[in-house]
XYZ file of C-alpha atoms in Angstrom:
488
model
C 102.698 2.379 -52.020
C 100.518 0.771 -54.674
C 97.116 2.367 -55.043
C 94.064 0.118 -54.576
C 92.007 -0.756 -57.629
C 88.349 0.211 -57.462
C 86.846 -3.248 -57.866
C 83.650 -3.820 -55.902
C 81.438 -6.483 -57.477
C 77.869 -6.714 -56.227
C 75.330 -9.472 -56.753
C 71.961 -7.737 -56.769
C 70.090 -11.048 -56.520
C 71.766 -12.324 -53.350
C 73.045 -8.994 -51.949
C 76.494 -10.564 -51.537
C 79.440 -8.391 -52.573
C 83.096 -9.024 -53.359
C 85.657 -6.260 -52.834
C 88.911 -6.780 -54.756
C 90.299 -3.293 -54.174
C 92.964 -4.545 -51.758
C 94.302 -7.389 -53.909
C 97.075 -5.058 -55.192
C 96.474 -6.335 -58.727
C 93.823 -5.772 -61.398
C 91.395 -8.695 -61.681
C 89.459 -9.260 -64.882
C 86.020 -10.877 -65.242
C 85.861 -14.553 -66.169
C 85.973 -14.858 -69.959
C 85.065 -18.504 -70.544
C 82.131 -20.221 -68.841
C 81.622 -22.962 -71.407
C 83.076 -25.740 -69.240
C 80.645 -24.917 -66.441
C 77.781 -24.932 -68.914
C 78.786 -28.404 -70.144
C 79.115 -29.629 -66.565
C 75.630 -28.461 -65.605
C 74.222 -29.971 -68.780
C 75.366 -33.418 -67.681
C 78.728 -33.761 -69.403
C 81.263 -36.266 -68.063
C 83.207 -33.676 -66.106
C 84.870 -36.170 -63.756
C 86.800 -37.802 -66.573
C 88.922 -40.005 -64.299
C 85.912 -41.774 -62.819
C 83.731 -41.306 -65.933
C 81.007 -39.534 -63.955
C 78.752 -36.548 -64.312
C 79.115 -33.807 -61.715
C 75.696 -32.669 -60.577
C 75.742 -30.962 -57.201
C 74.230 -27.885 -58.901
C 71.096 -29.868 -59.724
C 70.505 -30.475 -56.013
C 69.307 -26.894 -55.512
C 67.559 -26.664 -58.882
C 66.326 -30.089 -60.021
C 64.911 -28.502 -63.186
C 68.483 -28.321 -64.469
C 69.004 -32.078 -64.168
C 69.830 -33.692 -67.526
C 67.159 -36.401 -67.221
C 63.650 -36.613 -65.825
C 64.735 -39.527 -63.651
C 67.482 -37.547 -61.908
C 65.108 -34.606 -61.423
C 62.558 -36.919 -59.836
C 65.063 -38.615 -57.512
C 66.292 -35.242 -56.222
C 62.752 -33.983 -55.597
C 61.757 -37.272 -53.989
C 64.771 -37.135 -51.682
C 63.979 -33.597 -50.502
C 60.341 -34.517 -49.956
C 61.332 -37.626 -47.998
C 63.756 -35.601 -45.841
C 61.025 -33.099 -44.939
C 58.469 -35.824 -44.203
C 60.877 -37.823 -42.084
C 61.969 -34.770 -40.079
C 58.346 -33.783 -39.497
C 57.536 -37.309 -38.334
C 60.497 -37.403 -35.930
C 59.553 -34.018 -34.494
C 55.876 -34.866 -34.059
C 56.465 -38.274 -32.471
C 58.931 -36.880 -29.935
C 60.915 -40.103 -29.539
C 64.236 -38.406 -30.299
C 65.759 -35.125 -29.194
C 69.396 -35.658 -30.186
C 71.353 -36.653 -33.309
C 74.574 -38.595 -33.653
C 76.000 -38.096 -37.152
C 78.624 -40.629 -38.227
C 80.668 -39.649 -41.268
C 84.057 -38.365 -42.355
C 85.318 -35.752 -44.797
C 82.442 -34.075 -46.614
C 79.979 -36.297 -44.789
C 80.893 -34.490 -41.561
C 82.500 -31.166 -42.484
C 79.427 -29.807 -44.272
C 76.940 -30.691 -41.507
C 79.389 -29.420 -38.871
C 79.825 -26.074 -40.636
C 76.072 -25.623 -41.111
C 75.360 -26.606 -37.506
C 77.928 -24.142 -36.188
C 76.535 -21.386 -38.409
C 72.812 -21.887 -37.771
C 72.401 -23.504 -34.360
C 70.391 -21.681 -31.685
C 68.881 -22.459 -28.306
C 65.634 -23.244 -30.140
C 66.934 -26.117 -32.279
C 64.541 -29.047 -32.404
C 67.375 -31.533 -31.796
C 70.889 -31.382 -30.403
C 73.726 -32.908 -32.408
C 77.008 -34.790 -31.938
C 79.487 -36.177 -34.464
C 81.703 -39.221 -34.934
C 84.045 -37.811 -37.592
C 87.160 -39.911 -37.032
C 88.182 -43.398 -35.993
C 89.776 -42.199 -32.748
C 88.486 -44.390 -29.879
C 89.058 -41.591 -27.373
C 86.932 -39.340 -29.580
C 84.168 -41.947 -29.653
C 84.090 -42.182 -25.875
C 84.229 -38.430 -25.317
C 81.332 -37.891 -27.709
C 79.239 -40.670 -26.196
C 79.868 -39.299 -22.702
C 78.357 -35.963 -23.729
C 75.180 -37.354 -25.315
C 72.394 -36.586 -22.812
C 70.308 -39.713 -23.351
C 71.191 -42.448 -25.842
C 67.637 -43.792 -25.776
C 66.469 -40.443 -27.216
C 69.273 -40.253 -29.787
C 68.827 -40.856 -33.519
C 71.987 -41.939 -35.377
C 72.666 -41.038 -39.012
C 75.364 -43.102 -40.741
C 76.692 -41.435 -43.919
C 78.853 -43.210 -46.488
C 78.279 -43.218 -50.239
C 80.245 -46.389 -50.905
C 79.393 -47.950 -47.567
C 82.983 -49.131 -47.333
C 84.642 -46.112 -45.709
C 86.462 -47.661 -42.769
C 86.343 -44.677 -40.431
C 82.564 -44.429 -40.829
C 82.091 -48.194 -40.531
C 84.157 -48.195 -37.322
C 82.079 -45.371 -35.873
C 78.897 -47.231 -36.739
C 80.128 -50.403 -35.011
C 81.144 -48.447 -31.899
C 77.764 -46.713 -31.798
C 76.010 -50.023 -32.308
C 77.880 -51.459 -29.330
C 76.989 -48.419 -27.202
C 73.292 -48.892 -27.944
C 73.590 -52.620 -27.211
C 75.215 -51.997 -23.828
C 72.420 -49.545 -23.038
C 69.875 -52.276 -23.783
C 68.690 -50.557 -26.962
C 68.032 -51.899 -30.451
C 70.304 -49.953 -32.806
C 68.029 -50.599 -35.792
C 65.254 -48.620 -34.096
C 67.575 -45.629 -33.717
C 69.449 -45.626 -37.020
C 69.170 -44.044 -40.467
C 71.556 -44.437 -43.409
C 72.585 -42.053 -46.175
C 74.323 -44.108 -48.833
C 74.429 -45.262 -52.438
C 71.837 -47.755 -53.571
C 73.235 -51.290 -53.450
C 76.246 -50.310 -51.339
C 77.513 -52.336 -48.406
C 75.844 -49.881 -46.011
C 72.632 -49.893 -48.056
C 72.333 -53.663 -47.752
C 73.276 -53.559 -44.068
C 70.677 -50.904 -43.213
C 67.547 -52.272 -44.899
C 65.832 -52.799 -41.515
C 66.735 -49.389 -40.093
C 64.224 -46.568 -39.657
C 64.967 -45.062 -43.072
C 67.424 -44.950 -45.949
C 68.304 -41.832 -47.936
C 70.173 -41.738 -51.256
C 73.608 -40.609 -52.321
C 74.469 -40.547 -56.007
C 77.726 -41.145 -57.859
C 77.399 -37.726 -59.530
C 77.746 -35.932 -56.172
C 81.171 -35.918 -54.518
C 81.513 -35.911 -50.749
C 82.975 -32.413 -50.627
C 80.030 -31.031 -52.617
C 77.303 -33.052 -50.897
C 75.960 -30.578 -48.344
C 72.831 -29.871 -50.425
C 72.028 -33.605 -50.648
C 70.662 -35.779 -47.841
C 74.180 -35.676 -46.365
C 73.612 -32.118 -45.192
C 69.901 -31.539 -45.596
C 68.799 -34.430 -43.368
C 70.737 -33.300 -40.248
C 69.758 -29.692 -40.981
C 66.050 -30.499 -41.287
C 66.105 -32.608 -38.142
C 67.683 -29.722 -36.233
C 64.890 -27.504 -37.513
C 66.891 -25.398 -39.991
C 65.133 -24.002 -43.062
C 66.518 -26.242 -45.814
C 64.404 -24.546 -48.500
C 66.064 -21.243 -47.621
C 69.529 -22.828 -47.772
C 68.768 -24.397 -51.162
C 67.421 -21.092 -52.428
C 70.563 -19.222 -51.361
C 72.713 -21.720 -53.244
C 70.400 -21.674 -56.276
C 70.440 -17.894 -56.537
C 74.229 -17.762 -56.152
C 74.420 -20.309 -58.977
C 72.274 -17.989 -61.102
C 74.705 -15.143 -60.427
C 77.678 -17.265 -61.475
C 76.281 -18.527 -64.791
C 77.051 -15.380 -66.753
C 80.119 -13.203 -67.187
C 78.619 -10.004 -65.768
C 79.282 -9.484 -62.038
C 80.084 -13.196 -61.675
C 81.340 -13.364 -58.080
C 82.742 -16.893 -58.397
C 84.404 -16.021 -61.696
C 86.104 -12.996 -60.155
C 87.118 -15.103 -57.163
C 88.703 -17.730 -59.429
C 90.460 -15.048 -61.469
C 91.854 -13.595 -58.238
C 93.175 -17.006 -57.200
C 94.841 -17.249 -60.601
C 96.378 -13.786 -60.329
C 97.718 -14.622 -56.848
C 98.768 -18.162 -57.823
C 101.305 -19.771 -55.495
C 100.035 -18.052 -52.359
C 98.040 -19.686 -49.551
C 94.477 -18.516 -48.879
C 93.849 -17.390 -45.305
C 90.108 -17.324 -44.589
C 89.143 -14.856 -41.850
C 85.403 -14.652 -41.128
C 84.435 -11.878 -38.737
C 81.663 -13.947 -37.207
C 81.763 -16.690 -34.593
C 79.045 -18.516 -36.527
C 81.340 -18.845 -39.537
C 84.306 -20.127 -37.556
C 84.259 -23.543 -39.276
C 84.133 -22.224 -42.829
C 87.925 -22.407 -43.215
C 87.888 -26.058 -42.125
C 85.054 -26.766 -44.562
C 86.875 -24.971 -47.374
C 90.095 -26.860 -46.736
C 88.527 -30.019 -48.101
C 86.446 -28.364 -50.813
C 89.386 -26.391 -52.212
C 92.423 -28.530 -51.449
C 90.926 -31.902 -52.398
C 89.512 -30.432 -55.592
C 92.563 -28.474 -56.743
C 95.525 -30.298 -55.199
C 96.556 -32.403 -58.192
C 99.839 -33.809 -59.475
C 98.689 -34.052 -63.091
C 96.633 -31.839 -65.355
C 94.086 -33.201 -67.792
C 96.810 -33.772 -70.389
C 98.658 -36.049 -67.972
C 101.453 -33.543 -67.471
C 103.030 -33.172 -64.007
C 101.942 -29.764 -62.691
C 101.659 -30.032 -58.863
C 98.720 -27.656 -58.613
C 96.823 -26.648 -55.507
C 95.651 -23.880 -53.223
C 96.495 -24.121 -49.530
C 93.693 -23.012 -47.193
C 93.875 -22.160 -43.521
C 92.228 -19.692 -41.191
C 90.299 -19.099 -38.015
C 88.101 -16.121 -37.197
C 88.334 -12.419 -36.560
C 89.125 -10.723 -34.356
C 90.669 -13.732 -32.599
C 93.444 -13.916 -35.179
C 94.566 -10.398 -34.420
C 95.882 -11.948 -31.212
C 97.349 -14.948 -33.044
C 98.907 -15.127 -36.505
C 98.054 -11.703 -37.975
C 101.488 -10.632 -36.700
C 103.064 -12.964 -39.242
C 100.559 -12.087 -41.918
C 101.590 -8.445 -41.703
C 105.304 -8.672 -40.943
C 106.412 -12.215 -41.797
C 106.452 -14.334 -44.930
C 104.571 -12.679 -47.778
C 103.218 -15.969 -49.160
C 99.435 -15.643 -48.746
C 96.354 -13.622 -49.511
C 93.556 -13.039 -47.001
C 89.851 -13.607 -47.590
C 87.814 -11.567 -45.127
C 84.167 -12.548 -44.684
C 82.146 -9.735 -43.163
C 78.588 -9.800 -41.805
C 76.559 -6.583 -41.837
C 73.785 -7.422 -39.384
C 74.306 -6.296 -35.791
C 72.201 -7.097 -32.726
C 69.353 -4.801 -31.790
C 70.308 -1.958 -29.504
C 67.972 -3.178 -26.746
C 69.489 -6.705 -26.731
C 72.182 -7.746 -24.244
C 74.907 -7.845 -26.915
C 73.705 -4.545 -28.374
C 74.456 -2.426 -25.320
C 77.144 0.227 -25.457
C 80.606 -0.856 -24.296
C 81.815 2.731 -24.620
C 80.000 5.997 -25.187
C 78.127 5.472 -28.472
C 80.143 2.351 -29.358
C 78.955 -1.266 -29.261
C 80.715 -4.617 -29.493
C 79.658 -4.942 -33.152
C 81.362 -1.613 -33.909
C 84.575 -2.973 -32.453
C 84.278 -6.176 -34.499
C 83.905 -4.276 -37.755
C 86.579 -1.844 -36.664
C 89.030 -4.658 -36.074
C 88.194 -6.070 -39.520
C 88.843 -2.716 -41.203
C 91.971 -2.190 -39.122
C 93.460 -5.561 -40.008
C 92.545 -5.062 -43.669
C 94.277 -1.681 -43.676
C 97.330 -2.992 -41.816
C 97.795 -5.775 -44.366
C 97.355 -3.376 -47.267
C 99.916 -0.939 -45.853
C 102.380 -3.845 -45.710
C 101.482 -4.719 -49.345
C 99.790 -7.978 -48.337
C 96.852 -8.725 -50.667
C 93.337 -9.343 -49.401
C 89.773 -9.495 -50.646
C 86.518 -9.081 -48.769
C 83.224 -10.951 -49.092
C 80.302 -9.173 -47.422
C 77.012 -10.877 -46.600
C 74.001 -9.195 -44.974
C 73.623 -11.766 -42.187
C 74.289 -15.375 -41.200
C 71.174 -17.401 -41.904
C 70.304 -20.484 -43.946
C 70.073 -18.465 -47.170
C 73.553 -16.979 -46.865
C 75.138 -20.212 -45.680
C 73.793 -21.786 -48.874
C 75.030 -18.843 -50.931
C 78.548 -19.035 -49.480
C 78.769 -22.778 -50.120
C 77.677 -22.271 -53.735
C 80.030 -19.326 -54.220
C 83.107 -21.342 -53.295
C 81.925 -24.468 -55.120
C 81.581 -22.420 -58.310
C 84.928 -20.679 -57.779
C 86.621 -24.071 -57.457
C 85.008 -25.187 -60.730
C 86.125 -22.066 -62.604
C 89.647 -22.151 -61.195
C 90.050 -25.834 -62.112
C 89.375 -24.847 -65.727
C 91.945 -22.060 -65.552
C 94.660 -24.478 -64.375
C 93.301 -27.430 -66.420
C 92.864 -30.005 -63.641
C 90.035 -32.398 -62.806
C 88.444 -30.840 -59.718
C 86.172 -33.806 -59.103
C 88.472 -36.784 -58.571
C 90.737 -37.463 -55.574
C 93.509 -39.958 -56.458
C 95.650 -38.859 -53.501
C 92.864 -39.654 -51.036
C 92.372 -43.075 -52.597
C 96.124 -43.720 -52.359
C 96.027 -42.909 -48.640
C 93.122 -45.302 -48.089
C 94.964 -48.078 -49.922
C 98.130 -47.482 -47.888
C 96.142 -47.677 -44.624
C 94.662 -51.006 -45.731
C 98.165 -52.264 -46.517
C 99.327 -51.305 -43.024
C 96.461 -53.173 -41.378
C 97.276 -56.218 -43.498
C 100.870 -55.876 -42.327
C 99.676 -55.893 -38.702
C 97.893 -59.162 -39.368
C 101.078 -60.658 -40.804
C 103.057 -59.506 -37.772
C 100.632 -61.054 -35.295
C 100.539 -64.351 -37.167
C 104.358 -64.472 -37.230
C 104.882 -64.175 -33.481
C 104.816 -67.843 -32.529
C 108.117 -66.969 -30.867
C 109.430 -63.469 -29.994
C 111.035 -61.758 -32.967
C 113.073 -58.649 -33.650
C 112.059 -55.891 -36.042
C 114.641 -57.177 -38.526
C 113.223 -60.679 -38.397
C 109.695 -59.338 -38.901
C 110.904 -57.354 -41.922
C 112.259 -60.557 -43.470
C 109.088 -62.526 -42.731
C 106.443 -59.947 -43.695
C 108.245 -57.884 -46.318
C 107.068 -54.745 -44.541
C 109.003 -51.537 -43.903
C 111.043 -51.517 -40.683
C 109.673 -48.191 -39.432
C 106.045 -49.229 -39.981
C 106.626 -52.571 -38.253
C 108.244 -50.746 -35.320
C 105.329 -48.326 -34.970
C 102.780 -51.152 -35.102
C 104.638 -53.213 -32.488
C 105.276 -50.175 -30.280
C 101.575 -49.331 -30.051
C 100.462 -52.946 -29.560
C 103.065 -53.466 -26.814
C 102.149 -50.222 -25.040
C 98.506 -51.269 -24.931
C 99.245 -54.783 -23.691
C 98.572 -56.655 -26.925
C 102.220 -57.689 -27.301
C 105.074 -58.109 -24.829
C 108.596 -56.805 -25.254
C 111.367 -59.304 -24.641
C 114.610 -57.336 -24.891
C 114.708 -56.076 -28.447
C 112.044 -58.530 -29.511
C 108.259 -58.623 -29.569
C 106.112 -61.629 -28.771
C 102.540 -62.659 -28.028
C 101.183 -62.302 -24.522
């Protein structure tokens, strides 16, 4: 049995700690922070798209490389606070519908799940896909559309899933006899398609090309829904800012140690196991942040490297009744990241009562965490533990910053551009090609035609043509005539 290394790194500023004693390997401090320094100073860190990378400035505008950027960040935060205060005081809205995809939804969803209480100033729903069944289910659960404020989030304004959700929402308001413009707010880039479309809406909030979607939670993307729900956005920004401070040096740099651990355990998946219901969505949030940032075919030299870090997870102790069996006894191809919360409910609260003599539910939760951690270690399965004092806006901000910084450091270690996403763009282009193919199919069906004939006419792939025709026929848009498809 390998002996654990005594590696407990504490951040005195944030009171967050990182325990690496169960990683089964020695982990050294980060030795080079120069790339992060250049990034924060305004260097062109996203070399593919020739952009600065400035999500760190969002929580500390004084770091912005120009006075203009500093002013736009401060103006945006001020406008968010004023708008939220106005909405709350007027009382015309008590519910939010947020329309976005990827980082425009995952960040607000994670923060909502972590911070929501019975005392929120507004309820919230999401359109985060282009699934029509999802649209209808969400709309059916909105208490009163006339009291619902819709936020449409798209930096480019051309994201099809978001545009589709906006059009569906617009139709829902129309059918309810409501003027969508009087219920809508946009978060988008200046001059974008959405920006020009939303000039008569209640308000417009900025997105900037130096903030990527997966790192946009501290911009209007995340702060506007949070402020409208009544969350303390200053506290969230402060948690992120102080975690950034911790990760700017080499001493006790939590993100640096985290990145070094990822490097030492390279090739393994990361299983995120928060022992808190409020943090249940952190693994889903981290999937995009980590996998979109690090999953790259080429390094910065143009060499084929196929880098990445697979992320999955759920929550403890739920997973002890799910896939911990495999984690302990199955494929040894992962490392676990436990996230532990110290704060327990007061003894006189309902959830603080004893469930056994001298033992409370919180004792069981921490016991299950320690038990799973020990069981994995005994089976020589590596893990690390992040401990936070409690789940509040400050520590949600700190966790977001911690993983953002770790991604930045790890990208330097493996020499990839963490801030572009060529694979995502390729998927978007392919989807557009498929929709163009559908148009060609429909215009070719003056008489019923077989899949083979449609391949010859359109130049499309046989399997894609079959899938398109199958769905259209099932839904009554086409008719099947033997082995052929025709117009109805």
